[in-house]
Amino acid sequence: MSEKPRVLILGGVGFVGRNLVTYLVKNNLASRICVADKVLPQTAGLSAEELKTYESEMVTFKQASLAKDAHIEKVFAHDGGNWKYVINLAAVTKYSQPFEVYKENIIELSQKCAAAAKANGAARYVEVSTAQVYDAGKKPSVETSSLKPWTQQAKASLEAENSVKACSGLNYVIVRPAIIYGPGDTSGITPRIIAAATYKKRNKPMEFLWTKTLKINTVHVRDVATAVFFLCEKGESGAVYNLADKSETDQGSINKVLEEIFGIKTGFKGTLMSKTATTVSMKTVAEVANDKHLKPWSELCKDKGVLDTPLTPYLDEELLYNNGLSVDGSAIEKLGFKYSEPKLNAGLIREVITDFEAKGYFPKGVAS
């Protein structure tokens, strides 16, 4: 029986990172796990169970800013180095940041970490990118589809991918997930969940721009974590793999789930009205929409005794355009991978809410 690998997880305290660490520890898949992150696990809003995972004898933690050369060098040498698998989850994930932020914390970070992985003899480097690098549309994008990033973050992620590909001699795999959701998600589906909660408080129907058929394909974070490690061992060197469930999720299917959970009515502005509304300024449209949600959310939290929460119904301007995210995530299945959560449903969204309720971030008694 082969020896279990030593795994270095860059950005291992974030949303995907904490789920990956939990997966590896629970299934005893590594001999040693080094988690490198600028955020301490104790200050990252982890659940008691998640914190316990980081206290496992299998796990060692190194606080580091991975945009800095000296920090990268120390991380790769930490605990004796010799990391077989290096997984990069450290990219900035916030939308609408200045491009200089993305340049330093996505493009240059990936370039430096890939080079360090090569220099330190890693057997496999995994770069986790985004499916938003594909040209938006209704037809599901496969790994060879045309590339036309439609967020600034995605533009930087594509440049990061190219820097990894340019690292001569590196054994790498690139992963492009659809919208990731699940316990701990703050920016994927969660803003829509929170917006729905505010409409229940106001007893008004919730309407989004465009139509119900606008694709926003999804993948559960547990499947992302499982897939990333699967590709460490099974992925073809130099290959790209999409991750997307079987839901073919669109605005309409998400709204149906939110109607069930919150007992609200939902609808859509439609293409003509949405185009008219966004003709002047999408920034203005975003500001007006977010103003409608932010105050009721604040009031709802206050009424229910939630005094401090990182959650917000804020929907970024970049995500309000008529850009569909349609992704074919089947290529990885040809290697033997199976999605454990193939369909987004009310139970999985309730799990997200329950997790936040337990952490004191989401008001109890709002969701049914």
CSV table of C-alpha atoms in Angstrom, one decimal:
chain,number,residue,atom,x,y,z
A,1,MET,CA,0.0,0.0,0.0
A,2,SER,CA,1.4,3.4,-1.0
A,3,GLU,CA,2.3,6.0,1.6
A,4,LYS,CA,-0.4,8.7,2.1
A,5,PRO,CA,0.6,12.0,0.6
A,6,ARG,CA,1.7,15.2,2.3
A,7,VAL,CA,-0.7,18.0,1.2
A,8,LEU,CA,-0.1,21.7,1.2
A,9,ILE,CA,-3.3,23.8,0.9
A,10,LEU,CA,-2.8,27.4,0.1
A,11,GLY,CA,-5.7,29.5,1.3
A,12,GLY,CA,-6.8,26.6,3.4
A,13,VAL,CA,-9.0,28.5,5.8
A,14,GLY,CA,-11.4,29.9,3.2
A,15,PHE,CA,-14.7,28.5,2.0
A,16,VAL,CA,-13.4,25.7,-0.1
A,17,GLY,CA,-10.3,25.2,2.0
A,18,ARG,CA,-12.1,24.4,5.2
A,19,ASN,CA,-14.2,21.8,3.4
A,20,LEU,CA,-11.1,20.3,1.8
A,21,VAL,CA,-9.3,20.0,5.1
A,22,THR,CA,-12.4,18.5,6.7
A,23,TYR,CA,-12.7,15.9,3.9
A,24,LEU,CA,-9.0,14.9,4.1
A,25,VAL,CA,-9.0,14.6,7.9
A,26,LYS,CA,-12.4,12.7,8.2
A,27,ASN,CA,-11.3,10.2,5.5
A,28,ASN,CA,-7.7,9.9,6.7
A,29,LEU,CA,-6.4,10.6,3.2
A,30,ALA,CA,-3.1,12.4,4.0
A,31,SER,CA,-0.1,11.7,6.2
A,32,ARG,CA,0.3,15.4,6.8
A,33,ILE,CA,-1.7,18.6,5.9
A,34,CYS,CA,-0.2,22.1,5.9
A,35,VAL,CA,-2.7,24.9,5.8
A,36,ALA,CA,-1.3,28.2,4.8
A,37,ASP,CA,-3.5,31.3,5.1
A,38,LYS,CA,-3.3,34.9,6.3
A,39,VAL,CA,-6.4,34.3,8.4
A,40,LEU,CA,-6.1,32.3,11.6
A,41,PRO,CA,-8.7,29.5,11.9
A,42,GLN,CA,-9.8,30.9,15.3
A,43,THR,CA,-10.8,34.2,13.7
A,44,ALA,CA,-12.4,32.8,10.4
A,45,GLY,CA,-15.9,32.2,11.7
A,46,LEU,CA,-15.5,28.4,11.7
A,47,SER,CA,-17.9,26.1,13.4
A,48,ALA,CA,-16.8,24.2,16.5
A,49,GLU,CA,-16.6,21.0,14.4
A,50,GLU,CA,-14.5,22.8,11.7
A,51,LEU,CA,-12.1,24.2,14.4
A,52,LYS,CA,-11.7,20.7,15.8
A,53,THR,CA,-10.6,19.6,12.4
A,54,TYR,CA,-7.7,22.1,12.3
A,55,GLU,CA,-6.6,20.8,15.7
A,56,SER,CA,-6.1,17.3,14.3
A,57,GLU,CA,-2.6,15.9,14.7
A,58,MET,CA,-2.7,15.5,10.9
A,59,VAL,CA,-2.9,19.3,10.4
A,60,THR,CA,-0.3,22.0,10.8
A,61,PHE,CA,-1.0,25.7,10.2
A,62,LYS,CA,1.3,28.4,8.9
A,63,GLN,CA,0.1,32.0,8.8
A,64,ALA,CA,1.2,33.7,5.7
A,65,SER,CA,0.5,36.3,3.0
A,66,LEU,CA,1.0,34.3,-0.1
A,67,ALA,CA,1.6,37.3,-2.3
A,68,LYS,CA,5.0,37.7,-0.6
A,69,ASP,CA,8.0,35.8,-1.8
A,70,ALA,CA,9.5,35.3,1.7
A,71,HIS,CA,6.2,34.0,3.0
A,72,ILE,CA,5.9,31.5,0.1
A,73,GLU,CA,9.4,30.2,0.8
A,74,LYS,CA,8.6,29.7,4.5
A,75,VAL,CA,5.3,27.9,3.7
A,76,PHE,CA,6.9,25.4,1.3
A,77,ALA,CA,9.7,24.7,3.9
A,78,HIS,CA,7.3,24.4,6.8
A,79,ASP,CA,7.2,21.2,8.8
A,80,GLY,CA,10.0,19.7,6.7
A,81,GLY,CA,8.5,20.6,3.3
A,82,ASN,CA,8.4,17.8,0.8
A,83,TRP,CA,4.7,18.4,-0.1
A,84,LYS,CA,3.5,15.9,-2.7
A,85,TYR,CA,0.3,17.8,-3.6
A,86,VAL,CA,0.0,21.6,-3.6
A,87,ILE,CA,-3.5,23.1,-4.0
A,88,ASN,CA,-4.0,26.8,-4.6
A,89,LEU,CA,-7.2,28.1,-3.1
A,90,ALA,CA,-5.6,31.5,-2.1
A,91,ALA,CA,-7.0,33.7,-4.8
A,92,VAL,CA,-9.0,36.8,-3.9
A,93,THR,CA,-12.7,35.9,-4.4
A,94,LYS,CA,-14.4,39.3,-3.9
A,95,TYR,CA,-15.9,40.9,-6.9
A,96,SER,CA,-15.3,44.5,-8.3
A,97,GLN,CA,-11.9,45.0,-6.6
A,98,PRO,CA,-9.3,47.2,-8.3
A,99,PHE,CA,-7.4,45.2,-10.9
A,100,GLU,CA,-4.2,45.8,-9.0
A,101,VAL,CA,-5.6,43.8,-6.1
A,102,TYR,CA,-6.4,40.9,-8.5
A,103,LYS,CA,-3.0,41.3,-10.2
A,104,GLU,CA,-1.1,40.9,-6.9
A,105,ASN,CA,-3.5,38.4,-5.2
A,106,ILE,CA,-4.5,36.2,-8.1
A,107,ILE,CA,-2.1,36.5,-11.1
A,108,GLU,CA,1.2,37.1,-9.3
A,109,LEU,CA,0.3,34.8,-6.4
A,110,SER,CA,-0.5,31.9,-8.7
A,111,GLN,CA,2.7,32.5,-10.7
A,112,LYS,CA,4.9,32.5,-7.6
A,113,CYS,CA,3.2,29.5,-6.0
A,114,ALA,CA,3.3,27.4,-9.2
A,115,ALA,CA,7.0,28.2,-9.5
A,116,ALA,CA,7.6,27.3,-5.8
A,117,ALA,CA,5.7,24.0,-6.3
A,118,LYS,CA,8.0,23.2,-9.3
A,119,ALA,CA,11.2,24.2,-7.4
A,120,ASN,CA,10.2,22.1,-4.4
A,121,GLY,CA,9.4,19.0,-6.4
A,122,ALA,CA,5.6,18.8,-6.0
A,123,ALA,CA,4.1,15.8,-7.8
A,124,ARG,CA,1.0,17.7,-8.6
A,125,TYR,CA,-0.1,21.4,-8.5
A,126,VAL,CA,-3.8,22.2,-8.6
A,127,GLU,CA,-4.9,25.7,-9.6
A,128,VAL,CA,-8.6,26.4,-8.7
A,129,SER,CA,-9.9,29.0,-11.1
A,130,THR,CA,-13.5,29.8,-12.1
A,131,ALA,CA,-15.9,28.9,-14.9
A,132,GLN,CA,-16.6,32.6,-15.4
A,133,VAL,CA,-13.7,32.6,-17.8
A,134,TYR,CA,-16.0,31.1,-20.5
A,135,ASP,CA,-18.0,33.2,-22.9
A,136,ALA,CA,-21.4,33.7,-21.3
A,137,GLY,CA,-24.4,32.0,-22.9
A,138,LYS,CA,-27.1,29.2,-22.6
A,139,LYS,CA,-25.0,26.5,-24.2
A,140,PRO,CA,-23.0,24.5,-21.6
A,141,SER,CA,-19.3,25.3,-21.8
A,142,VAL,CA,-16.9,22.4,-22.0
A,143,GLU,CA,-13.2,22.7,-21.3
A,144,THR,CA,-12.4,23.6,-24.9
A,145,SER,CA,-15.1,26.2,-25.3
A,146,SER,CA,-14.3,29.8,-26.2
A,147,LEU,CA,-12.9,32.0,-23.4
A,148,LYS,CA,-14.3,35.5,-22.7
A,149,PRO,CA,-14.1,36.3,-18.9
A,150,TRP,CA,-17.0,38.5,-17.8
A,151,THR,CA,-15.8,39.6,-14.4
A,152,GLN,CA,-12.6,41.3,-13.4
A,153,GLN,CA,-11.8,38.4,-11.1
A,154,ALA,CA,-12.3,35.9,-13.9
A,155,LYS,CA,-10.0,38.0,-16.2
A,156,ALA,CA,-7.3,37.8,-13.6
A,157,SER,CA,-8.0,34.0,-13.0
A,158,LEU,CA,-7.5,33.3,-16.7
A,159,GLU,CA,-4.2,35.2,-16.6
A,160,ALA,CA,-3.3,33.1,-13.6
A,161,GLU,CA,-4.1,29.9,-15.5
A,162,ASN,CA,-1.8,31.0,-18.3
A,163,SER,CA,1.0,31.7,-15.8
A,164,VAL,CA,0.6,28.2,-14.4
A,165,LYS,CA,0.7,26.7,-17.9
A,166,ALA,CA,3.9,28.7,-18.6
A,167,CYS,CA,5.7,27.1,-15.7
A,168,SER,CA,8.0,24.7,-17.5
A,169,GLY,CA,8.1,21.2,-16.1
A,170,LEU,CA,5.3,21.7,-13.7
A,171,ASN,CA,2.8,18.8,-13.3
A,172,TYR,CA,-0.5,20.7,-13.0
A,173,VAL,CA,-4.3,20.6,-13.2
A,174,ILE,CA,-6.6,23.5,-13.6
A,175,VAL,CA,-10.1,23.4,-12.1
A,176,ARG,CA,-13.0,25.6,-13.2
A,177,PRO,CA,-16.0,25.4,-10.9
A,178,ALA,CA,-19.4,26.8,-11.5
A,179,ILE,CA,-21.0,28.9,-8.7
A,180,ILE,CA,-20.0,27.1,-5.4
A,181,TYR,CA,-22.6,26.9,-2.7
A,182,GLY,CA,-22.9,25.0,0.6
A,183,PRO,CA,-22.2,25.6,4.3
A,184,GLY,CA,-20.0,28.6,4.7
A,185,ASP,CA,-20.8,30.2,1.3
A,186,THR,CA,-21.1,34.0,1.6
A,187,SER,CA,-21.0,35.1,-2.0
A,188,GLY,CA,-22.4,32.4,-4.3
A,189,ILE,CA,-26.1,31.7,-3.6
A,190,THR,CA,-26.2,33.2,-0.1
A,191,PRO,CA,-26.9,36.8,-1.1
A,192,ARG,CA,-30.0,35.6,-2.8
A,193,ILE,CA,-31.0,33.6,0.3
A,194,ILE,CA,-30.6,36.8,2.4
A,195,ALA,CA,-32.5,38.9,-0.1
A,196,ALA,CA,-35.4,36.4,0.1
A,197,ALA,CA,-35.4,36.7,3.9
A,198,THR,CA,-35.8,40.5,3.6
A,199,TYR,CA,-38.8,40.0,1.3
A,200,LYS,CA,-40.4,37.7,3.8
A,201,LYS,CA,-40.0,40.5,6.5
A,202,ARG,CA,-41.5,43.1,4.1
A,203,ASN,CA,-44.2,40.7,2.9
A,204,LYS,CA,-43.5,41.7,-0.7
A,205,PRO,CA,-42.7,39.6,-3.9
A,206,MET,CA,-39.0,39.4,-4.8
A,207,GLU,CA,-38.1,40.2,-8.4
A,208,PHE,CA,-34.7,39.8,-10.1
A,209,LEU,CA,-33.5,41.3,-13.4
A,210,TRP,CA,-33.8,39.4,-16.7
A,211,THR,CA,-35.6,36.1,-16.9
A,212,LYS,CA,-36.0,32.8,-15.0
A,213,THR,CA,-34.0,31.0,-17.7
A,214,LEU,CA,-30.8,33.0,-17.0
A,215,LYS,CA,-28.2,30.2,-16.2
A,216,ILE,CA,-26.3,30.3,-12.9
A,217,ASN,CA,-25.0,26.8,-12.8
A,218,THR,CA,-23.9,25.5,-9.4
A,219,VAL,CA,-21.7,22.9,-7.7
A,220,HIS,CA,-21.7,22.0,-4.0
A,221,VAL,CA,-18.6,22.8,-2.0
A,222,ARG,CA,-18.3,19.2,-0.8
A,223,ASP,CA,-18.1,18.1,-4.4
A,224,VAL,CA,-15.4,20.7,-5.1
A,225,ALA,CA,-13.3,19.6,-2.1
A,226,THR,CA,-13.7,15.9,-3.2
A,227,ALA,CA,-12.9,16.7,-6.8
A,228,VAL,CA,-9.8,18.7,-6.1
A,229,PHE,CA,-8.2,15.9,-4.2
A,230,PHE,CA,-9.5,13.4,-6.8
A,231,LEU,CA,-7.7,15.3,-9.5
A,232,CYS,CA,-4.5,15.4,-7.4
A,233,GLU,CA,-4.3,11.6,-8.0
A,234,LYS,CA,-6.4,11.0,-11.1
A,235,GLY,CA,-6.2,14.2,-13.2
A,236,GLU,CA,-4.2,14.3,-16.5
A,237,SER,CA,-1.2,16.6,-16.2
A,238,GLY,CA,-1.8,19.9,-18.0
A,239,ALA,CA,-5.6,19.3,-18.3
A,240,VAL,CA,-8.5,21.6,-17.4
A,241,TYR,CA,-11.6,20.2,-15.6
A,242,ASN,CA,-15.0,21.9,-15.1
A,243,LEU,CA,-17.0,21.3,-12.0
A,244,ALA,CA,-20.8,21.6,-12.2
A,245,ASP,CA,-23.7,19.6,-10.9
A,246,LYS,CA,-26.6,18.1,-12.9
A,247,SER,CA,-29.1,20.8,-11.9
A,248,GLU,CA,-28.6,23.1,-14.8
A,249,THR,CA,-29.4,25.7,-12.2
A,250,ASP,CA,-31.0,29.0,-13.4
A,251,GLN,CA,-32.7,31.9,-11.7
A,252,GLY,CA,-36.0,30.2,-11.9
A,253,SER,CA,-35.0,27.0,-10.1
A,254,ILE,CA,-33.2,29.0,-7.3
A,255,ASN,CA,-36.3,31.1,-6.9
A,256,LYS,CA,-38.5,28.0,-6.5
A,257,VAL,CA,-36.3,26.8,-3.7
A,258,LEU,CA,-36.5,30.2,-2.0
A,259,GLU,CA,-40.2,30.3,-2.4
A,260,GLU,CA,-40.5,27.0,-0.6
A,261,ILE,CA,-38.1,27.9,2.2
A,262,PHE,CA,-39.4,31.5,2.9
A,263,GLY,CA,-43.0,31.3,1.8
A,264,ILE,CA,-42.6,34.3,-0.6
A,265,LYS,CA,-43.6,35.0,-4.2
A,266,THR,CA,-40.9,35.7,-6.7
A,267,GLY,CA,-40.7,37.0,-10.3
A,268,PHE,CA,-38.5,38.6,-12.9
A,269,LYS,CA,-38.3,41.9,-14.6
A,270,GLY,CA,-38.0,40.3,-18.0
A,271,THR,CA,-35.5,41.2,-20.8
A,272,LEU,CA,-37.1,44.4,-22.1
A,273,MET,CA,-37.7,46.0,-18.7
A,274,SER,CA,-34.2,44.9,-17.5
A,275,LYS,CA,-32.6,46.4,-20.6
A,276,THR,CA,-34.5,49.6,-20.1
A,277,ALA,CA,-33.6,49.8,-16.4
A,278,THR,CA,-29.9,49.2,-17.1
A,279,THR,CA,-29.5,51.6,-20.1
A,280,VAL,CA,-28.5,54.5,-17.9
A,281,SER,CA,-26.2,52.8,-15.4
A,282,MET,CA,-25.9,49.3,-14.0
A,283,LYS,CA,-24.1,50.9,-11.1
A,284,THR,CA,-27.2,52.9,-10.2
A,285,VAL,CA,-29.4,49.9,-10.7
A,286,ALA,CA,-27.2,47.9,-8.3
A,287,GLU,CA,-27.2,50.7,-5.7
A,288,VAL,CA,-31.0,51.0,-5.8
A,289,ALA,CA,-31.5,47.2,-5.5
A,290,ASN,CA,-29.0,46.8,-2.7
A,291,ASP,CA,-30.5,49.7,-0.8
A,292,LYS,CA,-33.8,47.9,-0.8
A,293,HIS,CA,-32.2,44.8,0.8
A,294,LEU,CA,-29.6,46.2,3.2
A,295,LYS,CA,-31.8,48.1,5.6
A,296,PRO,CA,-34.5,45.4,6.0
A,297,TRP,CA,-31.7,42.8,6.5
A,298,SER,CA,-30.1,45.0,9.2
A,299,GLU,CA,-33.5,45.5,10.9
A,300,LEU,CA,-34.3,41.7,10.7
A,301,CYS,CA,-31.0,40.9,12.3
A,302,LYS,CA,-31.5,43.4,15.1
A,303,ASP,CA,-35.1,42.2,15.7
A,304,LYS,CA,-33.8,38.6,16.1
A,305,GLY,CA,-30.8,39.4,18.2
A,306,VAL,CA,-28.1,38.9,15.6
A,307,LEU,CA,-25.8,41.8,16.5
A,308,ASP,CA,-22.7,40.9,14.3
A,309,THR,CA,-22.8,39.0,11.0
A,310,PRO,CA,-20.5,38.9,8.0
A,311,LEU,CA,-23.5,38.0,5.8
A,312,THR,CA,-25.0,40.6,3.4
A,313,PRO,CA,-27.7,40.6,0.7
A,314,TYR,CA,-25.4,42.8,-1.4
A,315,LEU,CA,-25.3,41.7,-5.1
A,316,ASP,CA,-22.3,43.0,-6.9
A,317,GLU,CA,-22.8,45.1,-10.1
A,318,GLU,CA,-20.7,42.6,-12.2
A,319,LEU,CA,-23.2,39.8,-11.4
A,320,LEU,CA,-26.3,41.7,-12.4
A,321,TYR,CA,-25.6,41.8,-16.2
A,322,ASN,CA,-27.3,39.3,-18.5
A,323,ASN,CA,-24.4,36.9,-18.4
A,324,GLY,CA,-25.4,33.2,-18.2
A,325,LEU,CA,-23.1,30.7,-16.5
A,326,SER,CA,-23.8,27.4,-18.2
A,327,VAL,CA,-21.1,24.7,-17.5
A,328,ASP,CA,-20.7,21.1,-18.5
A,329,GLY,CA,-19.0,19.3,-15.6
A,330,SER,CA,-19.1,15.8,-17.0
A,331,ALA,CA,-15.5,15.4,-18.2
A,332,ILE,CA,-14.2,14.6,-14.7
A,333,GLU,CA,-16.8,11.8,-14.4
A,334,LYS,CA,-15.1,10.0,-17.2
A,335,LEU,CA,-12.2,9.5,-14.8
A,336,GLY,CA,-14.5,7.9,-12.3
A,337,PHE,CA,-15.5,10.9,-10.2
A,338,LYS,CA,-19.1,11.0,-8.9
A,339,TYR,CA,-20.9,14.1,-7.7
A,340,SER,CA,-22.4,13.4,-4.2
A,341,GLU,CA,-24.8,16.4,-4.5
A,342,PRO,CA,-25.9,16.3,-8.2
A,343,LYS,CA,-29.0,18.5,-7.7
A,344,LEU,CA,-29.4,21.8,-5.8
A,345,ASN,CA,-32.5,21.5,-3.6
A,346,ALA,CA,-34.3,23.0,-0.6
A,347,GLY,CA,-32.6,20.7,1.8
A,348,LEU,CA,-29.1,21.7,0.8
A,349,ILE,CA,-30.0,25.4,1.0
A,350,ARG,CA,-31.6,24.9,4.4
A,351,GLU,CA,-28.2,23.3,5.4
A,352,VAL,CA,-26.5,26.6,4.5
A,353,ILE,CA,-29.0,28.5,6.6
A,354,THR,CA,-28.8,26.1,9.6
A,355,ASP,CA,-25.0,26.4,9.6
A,356,PHE,CA,-25.2,30.2,9.8
A,357,GLU,CA,-28.0,30.1,12.4
A,358,ALA,CA,-25.7,27.9,14.6
A,359,LYS,CA,-22.9,30.4,14.2
A,360,GLY,CA,-25.2,33.3,15.2
A,361,TYR,CA,-25.0,34.9,11.7
A,362,PHE,CA,-28.5,34.3,10.5
A,363,PRO,CA,-31.7,35.1,12.4
A,364,LYS,CA,-33.6,32.0,13.6
A,365,GLY,CA,-37.2,31.4,12.8
A,366,VAL,CA,-37.2,33.2,9.4
A,367,ALA,CA,-36.7,30.1,7.2
A,368,SER,CA,-39.2,27.3,7.3
